[in-house]
Coordinates of C-alpha atoms in Angstrom, one line a residue:
Chain P
M24 CA 109.6 80.9 84.7
S25 CA 109.6 83.9 86.9
G26 CA 110.6 87.3 85.7
K27 CA 112.0 90.1 87.8
P28 CA 111.0 89.5 91.4
G29 CA 107.4 90.4 91.7
F30 CA 106.7 89.7 88.0
N31 CA 106.1 86.7 85.9
V32 CA 106.6 86.1 82.3
G33 CA 103.4 87.1 80.6
D34 CA 102.4 89.7 83.2
E35 CA 101.0 92.8 81.7
L36 CA 102.1 96.3 82.6
A37 CA 99.6 99.1 82.3
G38 CA 101.0 102.5 81.2
P39 CA 99.2 105.7 80.7
V40 CA 96.2 106.2 78.4
R41 CA 96.5 109.8 77.0
A42 CA 95.3 111.7 74.1
I43 CA 97.7 113.7 71.9
T44 CA 96.7 117.3 72.4
A45 CA 98.2 120.6 71.4
Q46 CA 98.7 121.4 75.0
R47 CA 100.7 118.2 75.6
I48 CA 102.9 118.8 72.6
E49 CA 103.6 122.3 73.8
W50 CA 104.3 121.1 77.3
Y51 CA 106.9 118.6 76.0
D52 CA 108.6 120.9 73.5
S53 CA 108.8 123.8 76.0
A54 CA 110.1 121.5 78.8
M55 CA 112.8 120.2 76.5
L56 CA 114.0 123.7 75.7
S57 CA 113.7 124.6 79.4
A58 CA 115.8 121.6 80.5
A59 CA 118.4 122.4 77.8
T60 CA 118.8 126.0 78.9
N61 CA 118.0 125.7 82.6
E62 CA 115.5 128.5 82.3
L63 CA 111.7 128.6 81.6
R64 CA 111.3 128.6 77.8
Q65 CA 108.3 128.5 75.4
V66 CA 108.4 126.5 72.2
G67 CA 108.1 128.3 68.9
S68 CA 106.8 127.1 65.5
N69 CA 107.8 123.6 64.4
I70 CA 106.2 120.5 62.9
H71 CA 104.7 119.7 66.3
T72 CA 103.1 123.0 67.0
D73 CA 102.4 124.6 63.6
E74 CA 100.0 122.8 61.4
E75 CA 100.8 124.8 58.3
F76 CA 104.5 124.3 58.7
A77 CA 103.9 120.5 59.3
R78 CA 101.9 120.3 56.0
S79 CA 104.7 122.2 54.1
E80 CA 107.1 119.5 55.3
G81 CA 104.9 116.6 54.0
F82 CA 102.9 115.7 57.1
A83 CA 99.1 115.4 57.1
T84 CA 98.9 117.7 60.2
A85 CA 100.8 118.7 63.3
N86 CA 102.0 115.7 65.2
A87 CA 103.5 114.8 68.5
D88 CA 107.2 114.6 69.1
G89 CA 108.1 110.9 69.3
M90 CA 109.8 111.6 72.6
I91 CA 106.4 112.2 74.2
M92 CA 105.6 108.5 73.6
T93 CA 109.0 107.4 74.6
N94 CA 108.6 109.2 77.8
W95 CA 105.2 107.6 78.5
C96 CA 106.8 104.2 77.9
S97 CA 109.6 105.2 80.3
E98 CA 107.1 106.3 82.9
M99 CA 105.5 102.8 82.8
L100 CA 109.0 101.2 83.3
V101 CA 109.9 103.6 86.2
R102 CA 106.6 102.6 87.9
A103 CA 107.2 98.9 87.4
F104 CA 111.0 98.6 87.9
G105 CA 112.1 101.8 89.8
M106 CA 115.8 102.0 90.3
D107 CA 116.4 98.8 88.4
Y108 CA 115.3 100.5 85.3
L109 CA 117.0 103.8 86.1
E110 CA 120.4 102.2 86.8
R111 CA 120.4 99.2 84.5
G112 CA 117.5 99.5 82.2
E113 CA 117.4 100.0 78.5
L114 CA 114.6 101.4 76.3
R115 CA 114.5 101.3 72.5
T116 CA 111.7 102.9 70.7
K117 CA 110.9 103.0 67.0
Y118 CA 108.4 105.6 65.8
I119 CA 106.3 103.8 63.3
K120 CA 103.7 106.4 62.3
P121 CA 103.1 110.0 63.2
A122 CA 100.8 110.5 66.2
N123 CA 98.5 113.3 65.1
L124 CA 96.5 115.6 67.2
G125 CA 93.5 113.9 68.8
V126 CA 94.5 110.3 68.8
L127 CA 94.2 108.4 72.0
L128 CA 97.4 106.5 72.9
H129 CA 97.6 103.4 75.1
V130 CA 100.9 102.4 76.6
R131 CA 101.1 98.8 77.8
G132 CA 103.8 96.2 78.2
R133 CA 104.2 92.5 78.8
I134 CA 107.0 90.6 80.5
R135 CA 108.6 88.5 77.8
R136 CA 111.6 87.0 79.5
G137 CA 112.5 86.3 83.1
D138 CA 116.3 85.8 83.0
A139 CA 119.0 88.4 83.4
G140 CA 117.5 90.3 80.5
S141 CA 114.0 90.5 82.0
R142 CA 112.8 91.9 78.7
T143 CA 109.6 93.8 78.4
A144 CA 107.9 94.4 75.1
T145 CA 106.0 97.7 75.3
R146 CA 103.6 99.3 72.8
C147 CA 102.2 102.7 72.4
T148 CA 99.1 102.1 70.5
R149 CA 96.6 104.5 69.1
S150 CA 92.9 104.0 68.7
T151 CA 90.7 106.0 66.4
S152 CA 87.2 105.1 65.6
G153 CA 87.8 101.6 66.9
A154 CA 90.8 100.9 64.7
K155 CA 94.0 100.4 66.4
T156 CA 97.5 100.7 65.0
S157 CA 100.9 100.9 66.6
T158 CA 102.4 104.3 66.8
A159 CA 105.5 103.4 68.6
R160 CA 106.9 100.1 69.6
S161 CA 109.5 99.6 72.3
S162 CA 111.5 96.9 74.0
S163 CA 113.2 97.4 77.2
T164 CA 115.2 95.6 79.8
A165 CA 115.2 96.4 83.5
T166 CA 118.2 94.2 84.5
P167 CA 121.7 94.2 82.9
K168 CA 123.3 92.0 80.3
S169 CA 120.6 91.8 77.7
T170 CA 122.0 89.3 75.3
S171 CA 119.9 90.5 72.5
P172 CA 119.7 94.2 72.4
G173 CA 117.9 94.5 69.1
I174 CA 114.3 95.2 68.7
R175 CA 112.3 92.0 68.4
R176 CA 109.0 91.9 66.6
P177 CA 106.4 91.3 69.3
S178 CA 105.0 87.8 69.4
A179 CA 101.9 87.0 67.4
R180 CA 100.1 86.8 70.7
L181 CA 101.1 90.3 71.6
R182 CA 100.5 91.6 68.1
N183 CA 97.0 90.2 68.0
A184 CA 96.1 91.1 71.6
H185 CA 93.7 93.8 72.3
P186 CA 95.2 96.8 74.0
M187 CA 94.5 97.2 77.7
V188 CA 91.9 99.8 77.1
A189 CA 89.3 100.6 74.4
Q190 CA 88.4 97.1 73.3
P191 CA 85.2 97.0 71.3
S192 CA 82.6 97.1 74.0
P193 CA 83.1 94.0 76.1
P194 CA 80.1 92.0 76.9
F195 CA 78.8 93.5 80.2
V196 CA 76.2 91.5 81.9
D197 CA 72.8 93.3 82.3
V198 CA 72.2 93.5 86.0
R199 CA 69.2 95.8 86.0
R200 CA 66.9 93.0 87.2
I201 CA 69.2 92.2 90.1
L202 CA 69.2 95.8 91.1
E203 CA 65.6 96.6 90.3
P204 CA 63.5 93.4 90.5
R205 CA 59.8 93.7 90.0
S206 CA 59.1 90.5 91.9
I207 CA 61.2 88.2 94.1
A208 CA 61.1 84.6 95.1
V209 CA 63.1 83.6 98.2
I210 CA 64.1 79.9 98.0
G211 CA 64.8 78.2 101.2
A212 CA 62.8 80.5 103.5
S213 CA 61.4 79.6 106.8
D214 CA 60.6 81.2 110.1
Q215 CA 63.3 79.2 111.9
P216 CA 65.6 81.5 113.8
G217 CA 68.7 82.2 111.8
N218 CA 67.2 81.1 108.6
L219 CA 68.7 83.4 106.0
G220 CA 65.8 83.1 103.6
G221 CA 63.3 84.0 106.4
E222 CA 65.5 87.0 107.4
T223 CA 65.5 88.2 103.8
V224 CA 61.7 88.0 103.5
R225 CA 61.4 90.0 106.7
R226 CA 63.9 92.6 105.4
L227 CA 61.9 93.0 102.2
L228 CA 58.7 93.5 104.0
K229 CA 60.2 95.7 106.7
F230 CA 61.6 98.2 104.2
K231 CA 58.4 98.1 102.1
Y232 CA 59.5 96.4 98.9
P233 CA 56.7 97.3 96.5
G234 CA 56.8 94.1 94.4
R235 CA 55.5 90.6 95.0
V236 CA 57.5 88.5 97.5
S237 CA 57.1 84.7 97.3
P238 CA 58.7 82.5 99.9
I239 CA 59.6 79.0 98.6
S240 CA 59.7 76.2 101.2
R241 CA 59.2 72.5 101.0
T242 CA 58.0 72.4 104.7
A243 CA 56.7 75.8 105.8
A244 CA 53.2 77.0 105.1
T245 CA 54.0 80.6 105.7
V246 CA 57.0 82.8 106.3
A247 CA 56.6 86.2 108.0
G248 CA 52.9 85.9 107.3
L249 CA 53.3 85.3 103.6
P250 CA 52.0 82.0 102.1
C251 CA 54.7 79.7 100.9
F252 CA 55.1 77.8 97.6
A253 CA 56.6 74.3 97.6
S254 CA 58.7 75.0 94.5
I255 CA 59.5 77.8 92.1
S256 CA 57.5 76.2 89.4
E257 CA 54.3 76.5 91.5
L258 CA 54.4 80.3 91.2
P259 CA 51.8 81.9 88.9
E260 CA 54.6 83.5 86.9
A261 CA 58.3 83.7 86.9
P262 CA 59.7 86.3 89.2
D263 CA 62.4 88.7 88.1
L264 CA 64.7 87.6 90.8
A265 CA 65.3 84.3 92.8
I266 CA 67.2 84.6 96.0
L267 CA 68.8 81.3 96.7
A268 CA 69.1 81.1 100.5
I269 CA 70.2 77.4 100.4
P270 CA 73.4 75.5 101.0
A271 CA 76.0 75.2 98.2
D272 CA 75.1 71.6 97.3
G273 CA 71.6 72.6 96.4
L274 CA 72.5 75.5 94.1
M275 CA 72.8 73.5 90.9
A276 CA 69.3 71.9 91.1
A277 CA 67.7 75.2 92.2
I278 CA 69.2 77.2 89.4
R279 CA 68.2 74.6 86.8
E280 CA 64.7 74.7 88.1
C281 CA 64.6 78.5 88.2
A282 CA 66.0 78.7 84.6
D283 CA 63.6 76.1 83.3
F284 CA 60.7 78.1 84.8
G285 CA 61.8 81.3 83.1
V286 CA 63.7 83.0 86.0
R287 CA 66.7 84.7 84.6
H288 CA 68.3 86.4 87.7
G289 CA 69.4 85.1 91.0
I290 CA 71.4 85.9 94.2
A291 CA 73.2 83.0 95.9
Y292 CA 74.2 83.5 99.5
A293 CA 76.0 80.2 100.1
G294 CA 79.7 79.9 100.8
G295 CA 81.9 76.8 100.4
L296 CA 82.6 77.3 96.7
A297 CA 85.8 78.6 95.1
E298 CA 86.9 80.4 98.2
A299 CA 86.9 77.0 100.1
G300 CA 89.2 75.4 97.5
G301 CA 89.0 71.6 96.6
E302 CA 85.6 70.4 95.7
G303 CA 84.2 74.0 96.1
V304 CA 86.2 75.1 93.1
E305 CA 84.8 72.3 91.0
L306 CA 81.3 73.1 92.2
Q307 CA 81.7 76.8 91.3
R308 CA 83.0 75.8 87.9
A309 CA 80.0 73.6 87.3
L310 CA 77.7 76.4 88.5
V311 CA 79.3 78.8 86.0
A312 CA 78.8 76.3 83.2
L313 CA 75.2 75.8 84.1
C314 CA 74.5 79.6 84.3
R315 CA 76.0 80.1 80.9
E316 CA 74.1 77.2 79.4
K317 CA 70.8 78.5 80.9
D318 CA 71.6 82.2 80.4
F319 CA 71.1 82.7 84.1
V320 CA 72.6 85.9 85.7
L321 CA 73.9 85.1 89.2
C322 CA 75.1 87.5 91.9
G323 CA 77.5 85.7 94.3
P324 CA 77.8 83.0 95.5
N325 CA 79.3 83.7 99.0
C326 CA 77.6 87.1 99.3
V327 CA 75.1 88.9 101.5
G328 CA 72.9 90.2 98.7
V329 CA 71.8 93.5 97.3
I330 CA 70.3 96.7 98.7
N331 CA 68.5 99.2 96.6
A332 CA 67.5 102.1 98.9
T333 CA 65.5 103.9 96.2
T334 CA 62.8 101.4 95.3
P335 CA 63.5 100.1 98.0
V336 CA 64.7 96.5 97.7
A337 CA 66.5 94.9 100.7
A338 CA 67.4 91.6 99.1
T339 CA 69.8 90.7 101.9
F340 CA 70.0 88.9 105.2
S341 CA 72.5 91.5 106.6
T342 CA 72.1 92.2 110.3
A343 CA 73.2 95.8 109.6
L344 CA 69.6 96.5 108.7
Q345 CA 68.2 95.3 112.0
E346 CA 68.8 98.6 113.7
M347 CA 67.4 100.7 110.8
D348 CA 63.8 101.7 110.3
A349 CA 64.2 103.1 106.8
L350 CA 66.7 103.1 104.0
R351 CA 68.0 106.6 103.1
P352 CA 68.2 106.9 99.3
G353 CA 70.9 108.9 97.7
P354 CA 73.4 109.1 94.8
I355 CA 76.1 106.7 96.0
S356 CA 76.3 103.2 94.6
M357 CA 78.8 100.6 95.8
V358 CA 79.9 97.1 95.0
C359 CA 82.0 95.2 97.4
Q360 CA 83.6 91.7 97.1
S361 CA 83.3 91.5 100.9
G362 CA 79.9 91.3 102.4
G363 CA 81.2 92.6 105.8
I364 CA 82.8 95.6 104.3
A365 CA 79.7 96.2 102.1
T366 CA 77.3 96.4 105.1
T367 CA 79.8 98.3 107.3
A368 CA 80.2 101.0 104.6
F369 CA 76.5 101.0 104.1
S370 CA 75.8 101.6 107.8
M371 CA 78.4 104.3 108.1
V372 CA 77.1 106.2 105.1
Q373 CA 73.6 106.0 106.4
Q374 CA 74.6 107.1 109.9
A375 CA 76.5 110.0 108.5
G376 CA 73.2 111.2 107.0
F377 CA 73.9 110.4 103.4
G378 CA 72.0 108.2 101.0
I379 CA 72.8 105.0 99.0
R380 CA 71.3 104.1 95.7
Y381 CA 72.7 100.6 95.2
L382 CA 74.8 98.4 97.4
V383 CA 75.9 95.1 96.0
S384 CA 77.8 92.4 97.8
S385 CA 79.3 90.6 94.8
G386 CA 80.9 87.7 96.6
N387 CA 82.8 85.2 94.5
E388 CA 81.6 86.8 91.3
A389 CA 81.2 83.4 89.6
V390 CA 79.0 84.9 86.8
V391 CA 78.6 88.6 87.3
D392 CA 81.8 90.4 88.1
F393 CA 82.8 93.7 89.6
A394 CA 83.1 95.4 86.3
D395 CA 79.5 94.5 85.4
Y396 CA 78.2 96.4 88.4
L397 CA 80.6 99.3 87.9
Y398 CA 79.4 99.6 84.3
A399 CA 75.8 99.5 85.4
F400 CA 76.4 102.2 88.0
A401 CA 78.2 104.3 85.4
Q402 CA 75.1 104.1 83.2
D403 CA 72.6 104.6 85.9
A404 CA 71.2 108.1 85.9
G405 CA 70.5 108.0 89.7
T406 CA 74.1 107.2 90.6
R407 CA 76.4 110.1 91.0
I408 CA 79.3 108.5 92.9
I409 CA 80.6 105.0 92.6
G410 CA 82.6 103.1 95.2
G411 CA 83.8 99.7 95.9
Y412 CA 85.9 97.2 97.7
L413 CA 88.0 95.1 95.4
E414 CA 90.0 92.0 96.1
G415 CA 90.7 90.7 92.6
I416 CA 90.0 91.6 89.0
A417 CA 88.7 88.9 86.8
D418 CA 89.0 90.6 83.5
G419 CA 91.4 93.6 83.3
P420 CA 90.3 95.2 80.0
K421 CA 86.7 94.9 81.0
F422 CA 87.4 96.5 84.4
V423 CA 89.2 99.4 82.7
R424 CA 86.4 99.8 80.2
A425 CA 83.9 100.1 83.0
L426 CA 86.1 102.7 84.7
E427 CA 86.3 104.6 81.3
E428 CA 82.5 104.6 81.2
A429 CA 82.3 106.1 84.7
R430 CA 84.9 108.7 83.8
A431 CA 83.2 109.6 80.5
R432 CA 80.0 110.2 82.5
G433 CA 81.8 112.3 85.1
K434 CA 81.2 110.0 88.0
P435 CA 83.9 109.8 90.6
V436 CA 85.1 106.3 91.6
V437 CA 86.5 105.6 95.0
L438 CA 87.9 102.1 95.6
I439 CA 89.6 100.1 98.2
K440 CA 91.9 97.5 96.6
A441 CA 92.9 94.8 98.9
G442 CA 95.9 92.6 98.5
T443 CA 98.7 95.2 98.7
T444 CA 100.8 92.8 100.7
G445 CA 101.3 89.1 100.4
A446 CA 99.4 88.5 103.6
T447 CA 96.3 90.4 102.4
A448 CA 96.6 88.7 99.1
R449 CA 96.4 85.3 100.8
A450 CA 93.5 86.6 102.9
A451 CA 91.6 87.7 99.8
L452 CA 92.2 84.2 98.2
A453 CA 90.7 82.6 101.3
H454 CA 87.9 85.2 101.5
T455 CA 86.4 85.2 98.1
G456 CA 88.8 83.1 96.0
A457 CA 90.1 86.2 94.3
L458 CA 93.5 86.4 92.8
V459 CA 94.4 90.0 93.7
G460 CA 96.8 90.7 90.8
E461 CA 100.1 92.6 90.9
D462 CA 99.4 95.6 93.1
R463 CA 101.7 97.9 91.2
V464 CA 99.8 97.1 88.0
V465 CA 96.4 97.6 89.6
D466 CA 97.7 100.9 91.2
A467 CA 98.8 102.1 87.8
I468 CA 95.5 101.3 86.2
L469 CA 93.6 103.0 89.0
Q470 CA 95.8 106.1 88.9
E471 CA 95.5 106.3 85.1
M472 CA 91.7 106.0 85.2
G473 CA 91.4 108.7 87.8
V474 CA 90.1 106.4 90.5
M475 CA 90.5 107.6 94.1
R476 CA 92.2 104.7 95.8
V477 CA 91.7 104.5 99.5
H478 CA 92.9 102.1 102.2
S479 CA 90.1 101.8 104.8
V480 CA 86.4 101.7 105.0
E481 CA 86.4 105.0 106.9
E482 CA 88.3 106.7 104.2
L483 CA 86.0 105.1 101.6
V484 CA 83.0 106.6 103.3
D485 CA 84.7 109.9 103.9
R486 CA 85.4 110.3 100.2
H487 CA 81.9 109.3 99.2
C488 CA 80.4 111.7 101.5
C489 CA 82.7 114.5 100.4
C490 CA 81.8 113.9 96.8
S491 CA 78.1 113.8 97.6
P492 CA 76.0 116.6 96.1
A493 CA 74.3 116.8 99.5
M494 CA 77.6 117.7 101.1
R495 CA 78.2 120.5 98.6
A496 CA 74.6 121.8 98.7
R497 CA 74.3 121.9 102.4
S498 CA 77.9 122.9 103.2
L499 CA 78.0 120.1 105.7
P500 CA 81.2 119.5 107.7
V501 CA 83.3 116.7 106.4
P502 CA 82.6 113.6 108.5
A503 CA 85.6 111.8 109.9
W504 CA 86.0 108.6 111.8
V505 CA 89.1 108.5 114.0
Chain V
M29 CA 131.1 118.3 58.6
L30 CA 130.8 120.1 61.9
G31 CA 130.0 123.8 62.0
G32 CA 127.2 123.8 59.4
Y33 CA 123.6 122.4 59.3
I34 CA 122.7 119.2 61.0
S35 CA 122.2 117.7 57.5
D36 CA 125.8 118.5 56.8
L37 CA 127.1 116.1 59.4
E38 CA 128.9 113.1 58.0
K39 CA 129.8 109.6 59.1
G40 CA 132.8 109.8 61.4
D41 CA 132.3 113.3 62.6
V42 CA 133.2 113.5 66.3
F43 CA 131.3 116.1 68.4
K44 CA 132.9 118.7 70.5
P45 CA 131.9 117.6 74.1
V46 CA 129.3 119.4 76.1
E47 CA 129.3 119.6 79.9
Y48 CA 126.8 120.9 82.4
V49 CA 125.7 120.6 86.0
I50 CA 122.3 118.9 86.5
T51 CA 119.9 121.2 88.3
P52 CA 116.7 120.4 90.1
F53 CA 114.8 122.7 87.7
M54 CA 116.0 120.8 84.6
C55 CA 114.9 117.5 86.0
S56 CA 111.5 118.5 87.4
E57 CA 110.7 120.7 84.4
Y58 CA 111.4 118.0 82.0
A59 CA 109.5 115.4 84.0
H60 CA 106.6 117.9 84.4
G61 CA 106.5 118.4 80.6
T62 CA 106.0 114.7 80.1
E63 CA 103.5 114.3 82.9
E64 CA 106.0 112.0 84.7
T65 CA 105.0 112.3 88.4
S66 CA 107.4 109.9 89.9
E67 CA 109.1 111.5 92.9
Y68 CA 112.5 110.3 91.6
F69 CA 112.6 113.3 89.3
H70 CA 111.0 116.0 91.4
S71 CA 112.7 115.9 94.8
A72 CA 115.1 113.9 96.9
R73 CA 112.1 112.4 98.8
N74 CA 112.3 109.1 97.0
P75 CA 113.9 105.7 97.6
A76 CA 117.2 106.9 96.1
G77 CA 117.4 109.8 98.5
R78 CA 118.5 112.2 95.7
Q79 CA 116.7 113.8 92.8
I80 CA 117.5 111.9 89.6
R81 CA 117.8 113.2 86.1
P82 CA 115.0 111.6 84.0
P83 CA 116.6 108.9 81.9
T84 CA 115.0 110.2 78.7
M85 CA 116.8 113.5 79.1
I86 CA 119.5 111.9 77.0
H87 CA 117.5 113.3 74.1
V88 CA 118.0 116.8 75.5
D89 CA 121.7 116.1 75.6
K90 CA 121.5 115.3 71.9
M91 CA 120.0 118.8 71.3
R92 CA 122.7 120.3 73.5
I93 CA 125.5 118.7 71.6
L94 CA 124.0 119.6 68.2
E95 CA 123.6 123.2 69.3
V96 CA 127.3 123.4 70.0
N97 CA 128.5 121.6 66.9
C98 CA 126.1 122.9 64.2
D99 CA 126.5 126.6 63.9
K100 CA 123.9 127.2 61.2
E101 CA 121.1 125.3 62.8
K102 CA 120.3 125.7 66.5
R103 CA 116.9 124.4 67.5
I104 CA 117.3 125.6 71.1
A105 CA 118.2 129.1 69.9
G106 CA 115.3 128.9 67.3
M107 CA 117.5 128.7 64.2
K108 CA 115.9 126.3 61.7
G109 CA 117.6 124.3 59.0
P110 CA 116.4 123.8 55.5
D111 CA 114.2 120.7 56.3
A112 CA 112.2 119.4 59.2
R113 CA 113.8 116.4 60.7
V114 CA 111.9 113.4 62.2
H115 CA 113.1 111.3 65.1
Y116 CA 113.0 107.6 63.9
E117 CA 114.6 105.6 66.7
Y118 CA 115.5 106.1 70.3
H119 CA 117.7 103.6 72.1
A120 CA 119.1 104.5 75.5
K121 CA 121.0 102.1 77.8
H122 CA 121.3 103.2 81.4
H123 CA 124.4 102.3 83.3
S124 CA 123.9 104.4 86.4
A125 CA 121.6 107.1 87.6
A126 CA 122.7 110.8 87.3
Y127 CA 121.8 113.0 90.2
V128 CA 121.1 116.7 90.7
G129 CA 124.3 118.5 91.5
E130 CA 126.5 116.2 89.4
K131 CA 128.5 117.6 86.4
V132 CA 128.0 115.4 83.3
V133 CA 129.9 115.3 80.1
V134 CA 128.3 114.5 76.8
T135 CA 130.4 113.1 74.0
G136 CA 129.5 111.5 70.7
H137 CA 130.0 110.9 67.0
I138 CA 128.1 110.2 63.8
V139 CA 128.0 106.4 63.3
D140 CA 126.5 106.4 59.8
K141 CA 124.6 108.4 57.2
Y142 CA 122.6 106.8 54.5
V143 CA 119.6 107.1 52.2
K144 CA 116.8 104.6 52.4
R145 CA 113.6 104.9 50.3
G146 CA 114.5 108.4 49.3
R147 CA 115.0 109.6 52.8
P148 CA 118.4 110.5 54.3
Y149 CA 119.1 109.0 57.7
L150 CA 121.6 110.1 60.3
W151 CA 122.8 107.7 63.1
Y152 CA 124.2 109.3 66.2
Y153 CA 126.0 107.7 69.1
L154 CA 126.3 109.6 72.4
E155 CA 127.7 108.9 75.8
V156 CA 127.0 110.6 79.0
R157 CA 129.5 110.3 81.9
T158 CA 129.8 112.2 85.2
S159 CA 132.9 114.4 85.4
D160 CA 134.7 111.8 87.4
G161 CA 134.2 109.2 84.6
R162 CA 131.2 107.2 85.7
L163 CA 129.2 106.0 82.7
V164 CA 125.6 107.1 82.9
T165 CA 124.0 106.5 79.6
T166 CA 124.9 105.3 76.1
Y167 CA 122.6 106.3 73.4
N168 CA 122.0 105.5 69.7
D169 CA 119.7 107.7 67.8
L170 CA 118.4 107.4 64.3
T171 CA 116.9 110.6 62.7
V172 CA 115.3 111.1 59.3
L173 CA 117.0 114.3 58.1
R174 CA 114.2 115.1 55.6
Y175 CA 110.7 113.6 55.9
K176 CA 109.6 114.6 52.4
V177 CA 111.1 112.4 49.7
E178 CA 112.7 114.0 46.7
G179 CA 109.8 113.5 44.3
D180 CA 107.5 115.4 46.6
R181 CA 109.3 118.6 46.5

């Protein structure tokens, strides 16, 4: 059943995530007085602004005016429904508990009905020390003729659901050995022209990867001058990373062999999986199941690999590196669901004279998703600026948690989010198999999390360079691509 | 009873109406105070083509009408009553948008007054219409007149 055009029953709405502060209480109370008198006013003492007075009236401490939360719920509905809400909407809010100073509130909603009532259940939830309780609960309609105007208790599913943000730490995948492998095996390498494994070996050597590189080939004796091994199990020890430069139909066997030998991390270049539909979807599903069973951390498939410009590690077949003699290290880390955009952005940043720390082409993200890399970048001491190209979000709360980590560590995040229109959404589905999600919801999340959303690779690179410490230190002019 | 404290209001009391002209300042200042950045409330550069009164400003209308009808307790003027009140429920239904420059009229009455678990509750019903009669918002509001229960005093 569809909801309001553009929404489906069950869709989540993301509202603001804000803390109750004395400043916000004062803003609201003063604004209310100003709006009532048509002149700038300043609030005086009341239970919201005066702690002593609040205690004398039976409260534990000063607390927020409930209308602050109602307004934050209303803000979410304005974003989602625009004039439909302003002209025909309805918002009913009950204040369940005082929202005291310091609590962090999360506003979120879910489309519960898709008929003329188009009902949305919204909650303003607080989290303190991991415990979450409702502070205000609202129901709203964005189209007329709600047949049941009373507040309904949210469904058990909604009551038990985690809020959009601040879940107990979601299980981020540890990707350090993908970004910083101490030894690498390249499976499917040869010196044949166009062989992706052979290209990868040559990139690793060209950019002076300091660890051991082991080409794996059933037929070749050497690749780029390095001796080959017939199988991964013939290596003297398990490498940190296996690069799977083989077709899709060989991935299952290769991953099983790697995992059985003790390899825990891999990068798969092959396309023809979920993005291709049909049997590719089934193959990717089987791949995910196998990786989970074997505890194998896989980047891709359908990707161009990973570049670490610091170590350096050029674990990629990207032709963008052909014209470069050296990788310029720097504080910018990027993850892109498109390999083409990843390498284009990488080249532009390098040509502009700025450095990259990590560049990840995440591809179909069968096992490791966008949020895992974001989280790793947020925690990485060498990363100061985070960027990315996003087609779809696999796990909303996890994605938000990763952005929270970046924000908490003071690292700006610049993202391109594709799929604004139906056409680009279809393109994204064909490209990496990503379901792009409702753009307005994504936009609200990005805005709330302080992410700089940009709409082109040029803009992405501009923002990165502008945020770079090198730009500020050297007072360089802002680069621009016209 | 009108003319006293808010806690003196009784079921059936009909408020003296309040009317005012919506100004750009009222809308943008209120929106600013709630961190609402939608352009609907800050300028005419939005899909509606006119600056709109934030829908939640109905609560300000409640304050306006109480100010006029309760002589001994005027929150806007800074005159407090004997007890701090607590907003318990907000329920606004929007019938049309109200725009900057329009004159609106706020009317209302007390639907009920009752005590529950030792706390007195007051139920307001308000309507906002433009001066030419177009219905903008209908609003039900439930307020706890005194948060402290009797035994706590």
